[in-house]
């Protein structure tokens, strides 16, 4: 009886090892490009500097591909609301993978889109792409028009684009 019990236990153990071992081979490692803190910082600083040259005090937010804040910066004397605006613009661009200005156009024809939490239908947010892959986003808030915010965001992306 003891031999039989050992045989059954051995069979069960080896079966479990075989199943778990096979399962491990079926898994793969995901390699995804990520925007580094250094590049996020450089993009944000470049965007703020561009807006400052135009006489605007703004905030900049860069999100990674998962929507996590990589960096959030507010220029000296920027308005109180600018940081929230910048974050929501970046979040909108990342969520829909289009400039937040494009999202604003979509809201004009499909108002229900504006009900998504955290989004904003204003220009100033852009997806950050490496090739065709969206790896993050940048949002600028504080210039007197969203198009000006978007121009500064574009300057930030151009500064780092060759290294993405």
Coordinates of C-alpha atoms in Angstrom, one line a residue:
X1 CA 0.0 0.0 0.0
X2 CA 2.8 2.4 0.8
X3 CA 4.4 1.8 -2.6
X4 CA 1.1 2.6 -4.3
X5 CA 0.7 5.8 -2.2
X6 CA 4.2 6.9 -3.2
X7 CA 3.4 6.2 -6.8
X8 CA 0.2 8.2 -6.7
X9 CA 1.9 11.1 -4.9
X10 CA 4.8 11.0 -7.4
X11 CA 2.4 11.0 -10.3
X12 CA 0.5 14.0 -9.0
X13 CA 3.7 16.0 -8.2
X14 CA 5.2 15.4 -11.6
X15 CA 1.9 16.2 -13.3
X16 CA 1.7 19.5 -11.4
X17 CA 5.3 20.3 -12.3
X18 CA 4.7 19.5 -15.9
X19 CA 1.6 21.7 -16.1
X20 CA 3.2 24.6 -14.3
X21 CA 6.4 24.3 -16.3
X22 CA 4.4 24.3 -19.6
X23 CA 2.4 27.3 -18.4
X24 CA 5.6 29.2 -17.7
X25 CA 6.8 28.6 -21.2
X26 CA 3.6 30.0 -22.5
X27 CA 4.1 33.3 -20.8
X28 CA 6.1 36.0 -22.5
X29 CA 8.0 39.1 -21.4
X30 CA 6.4 42.4 -22.6
X31 CA 8.8 45.0 -23.9
X32 CA 7.2 48.4 -23.9
X33 CA 8.8 51.7 -24.6
X34 CA 8.5 54.0 -21.6
X35 CA 9.2 57.7 -21.4
X36 CA 12.0 58.3 -18.9
X37 CA 11.8 60.9 -16.2
X38 CA 14.7 62.8 -17.8
X39 CA 13.0 63.0 -21.2
X40 CA 9.7 64.0 -19.5
X41 CA 11.4 66.7 -17.5
X42 CA 13.2 68.0 -20.7
X43 CA 9.9 68.1 -22.6
X44 CA 8.1 69.9 -19.8
X45 CA 10.9 72.5 -19.3
X46 CA 11.1 73.1 -23.0
X47 CA 7.4 73.7 -23.3
X48 CA 7.3 76.0 -20.3
X49 CA 10.3 78.0 -21.7
X50 CA 8.6 78.4 -25.1
X51 CA 5.4 79.7 -23.5
X52 CA 7.5 82.0 -21.2
X53 CA 9.2 83.5 -24.3
X54 CA 5.7 84.4 -25.5
X55 CA 4.8 86.0 -22.2
X56 CA 2.7 83.2 -20.8
X57 CA 3.1 81.5 -17.4
X58 CA 1.9 77.9 -17.7
X59 CA 2.0 74.5 -16.1
X60 CA 3.2 71.3 -17.8
X61 CA 2.3 67.7 -17.0
X62 CA 3.8 64.6 -18.7
X63 CA 2.1 61.3 -18.2
X64 CA 3.6 57.9 -19.0
X65 CA 1.7 55.2 -21.1
X66 CA -0.2 54.1 -18.0
X67 CA -1.5 57.5 -17.1
X68 CA 1.0 58.0 -14.2
X69 CA 2.4 61.5 -13.7
X70 CA 6.1 61.5 -14.7
X71 CA 6.5 65.2 -14.0
X72 CA 4.3 68.2 -13.2
X73 CA 5.8 71.7 -13.3
X74 CA 4.3 75.1 -12.7
X75 CA 6.1 78.2 -13.9
X76 CA 6.6 81.1 -11.5
X77 CA 3.4 83.2 -11.2
X78 CA 1.3 80.7 -13.2
X79 CA -2.4 80.7 -12.4
X80 CA -3.8 78.5 -9.7
X81 CA -5.9 76.4 -12.2
X82 CA -3.1 75.8 -14.7
X83 CA -1.8 72.6 -13.2
X84 CA -5.2 70.9 -13.2
X85 CA -5.9 72.0 -16.7
X86 CA -2.5 70.7 -17.9
X87 CA -3.0 67.3 -16.3
X88 CA -6.5 66.9 -17.7
X89 CA -5.3 67.9 -21.2
X90 CA -2.5 65.3 -21.0
X91 CA -4.9 62.7 -19.7
X92 CA -7.4 63.4 -22.5
X93 CA -4.6 63.1 -25.2
X94 CA -3.4 59.8 -23.7
X95 CA -6.9 58.4 -23.2
X96 CA -8.1 59.0 -26.8
X97 CA -4.6 58.9 -28.4
X98 CA -5.3 62.2 -30.2
X99 CA -4.6 65.8 -29.4
X100 CA -7.0 67.2 -26.9
X101 CA -8.1 69.8 -29.6
X102 CA -9.2 66.8 -31.7
X103 CA -11.1 65.5 -28.7
X104 CA -12.8 68.9 -28.4
X105 CA -14.0 68.6 -32.0
X106 CA -15.4 65.1 -31.3
X107 CA -17.3 66.4 -28.2
X108 CA -19.0 69.0 -30.4
X109 CA -20.7 66.1 -32.3
X110 CA -20.8 63.5 -29.5
X111 CA -21.3 65.5 -26.2
X112 CA -21.5 62.3 -24.1
X113 CA -17.7 62.0 -24.6
X114 CA -17.2 64.9 -22.2
X115 CA -18.7 62.8 -19.4
X116 CA -15.6 60.7 -19.0
X117 CA -14.0 61.5 -15.7
X118 CA -10.8 63.5 -15.9
X119 CA -11.0 64.6 -19.6
X120 CA -11.3 68.2 -20.9
X121 CA -12.4 69.5 -24.3
X122 CA -9.6 72.1 -24.7
X123 CA -6.5 72.3 -26.9
X124 CA -3.1 71.9 -25.2
X125 CA -2.7 68.2 -24.7
X126 CA -0.7 66.0 -27.2
X127 CA 0.1 62.3 -27.3
X128 CA 3.8 61.5 -27.2
X129 CA 4.7 58.8 -29.8
X130 CA 7.6 56.6 -30.5
X131 CA 6.9 55.6 -34.0
X132 CA 3.2 54.7 -34.1
X133 CA 3.1 53.8 -30.4
X134 CA 1.7 56.2 -27.8
X135 CA 4.1 56.1 -24.9
X136 CA 2.8 59.1 -23.0
X137 CA 1.4 62.5 -23.3
X138 CA 2.0 66.2 -22.4
X139 CA -0.4 68.8 -21.4
X140 CA 0.1 72.5 -21.1
X141 CA -2.3 74.9 -19.3
X142 CA -2.2 78.6 -18.7
X143 CA -1.8 80.4 -22.1
X144 CA -4.8 82.6 -23.0
X145 CA -5.8 80.1 -25.8
X146 CA -5.5 76.4 -26.0
X147 CA -3.9 76.6 -29.4
X148 CA -1.0 78.5 -27.7
X149 CA -0.7 75.8 -25.1
X150 CA -0.6 73.2 -27.8
X151 CA 2.1 75.0 -29.6
X152 CA 4.3 75.0 -26.5
X153 CA 3.5 71.3 -26.0
X154 CA 4.6 70.6 -29.5
X155 CA 7.9 72.4 -28.8
X156 CA 8.4 70.1 -25.8
X157 CA 7.8 67.0 -27.9
X158 CA 10.1 68.2 -30.7
X159 CA 12.9 68.7 -28.1
X160 CA 12.9 64.9 -27.2
X161 CA 11.4 63.3 -30.4
X162 CA 14.7 62.0 -31.8
X163 CA 15.4 60.1 -28.5
X164 CA 12.0 58.3 -28.2

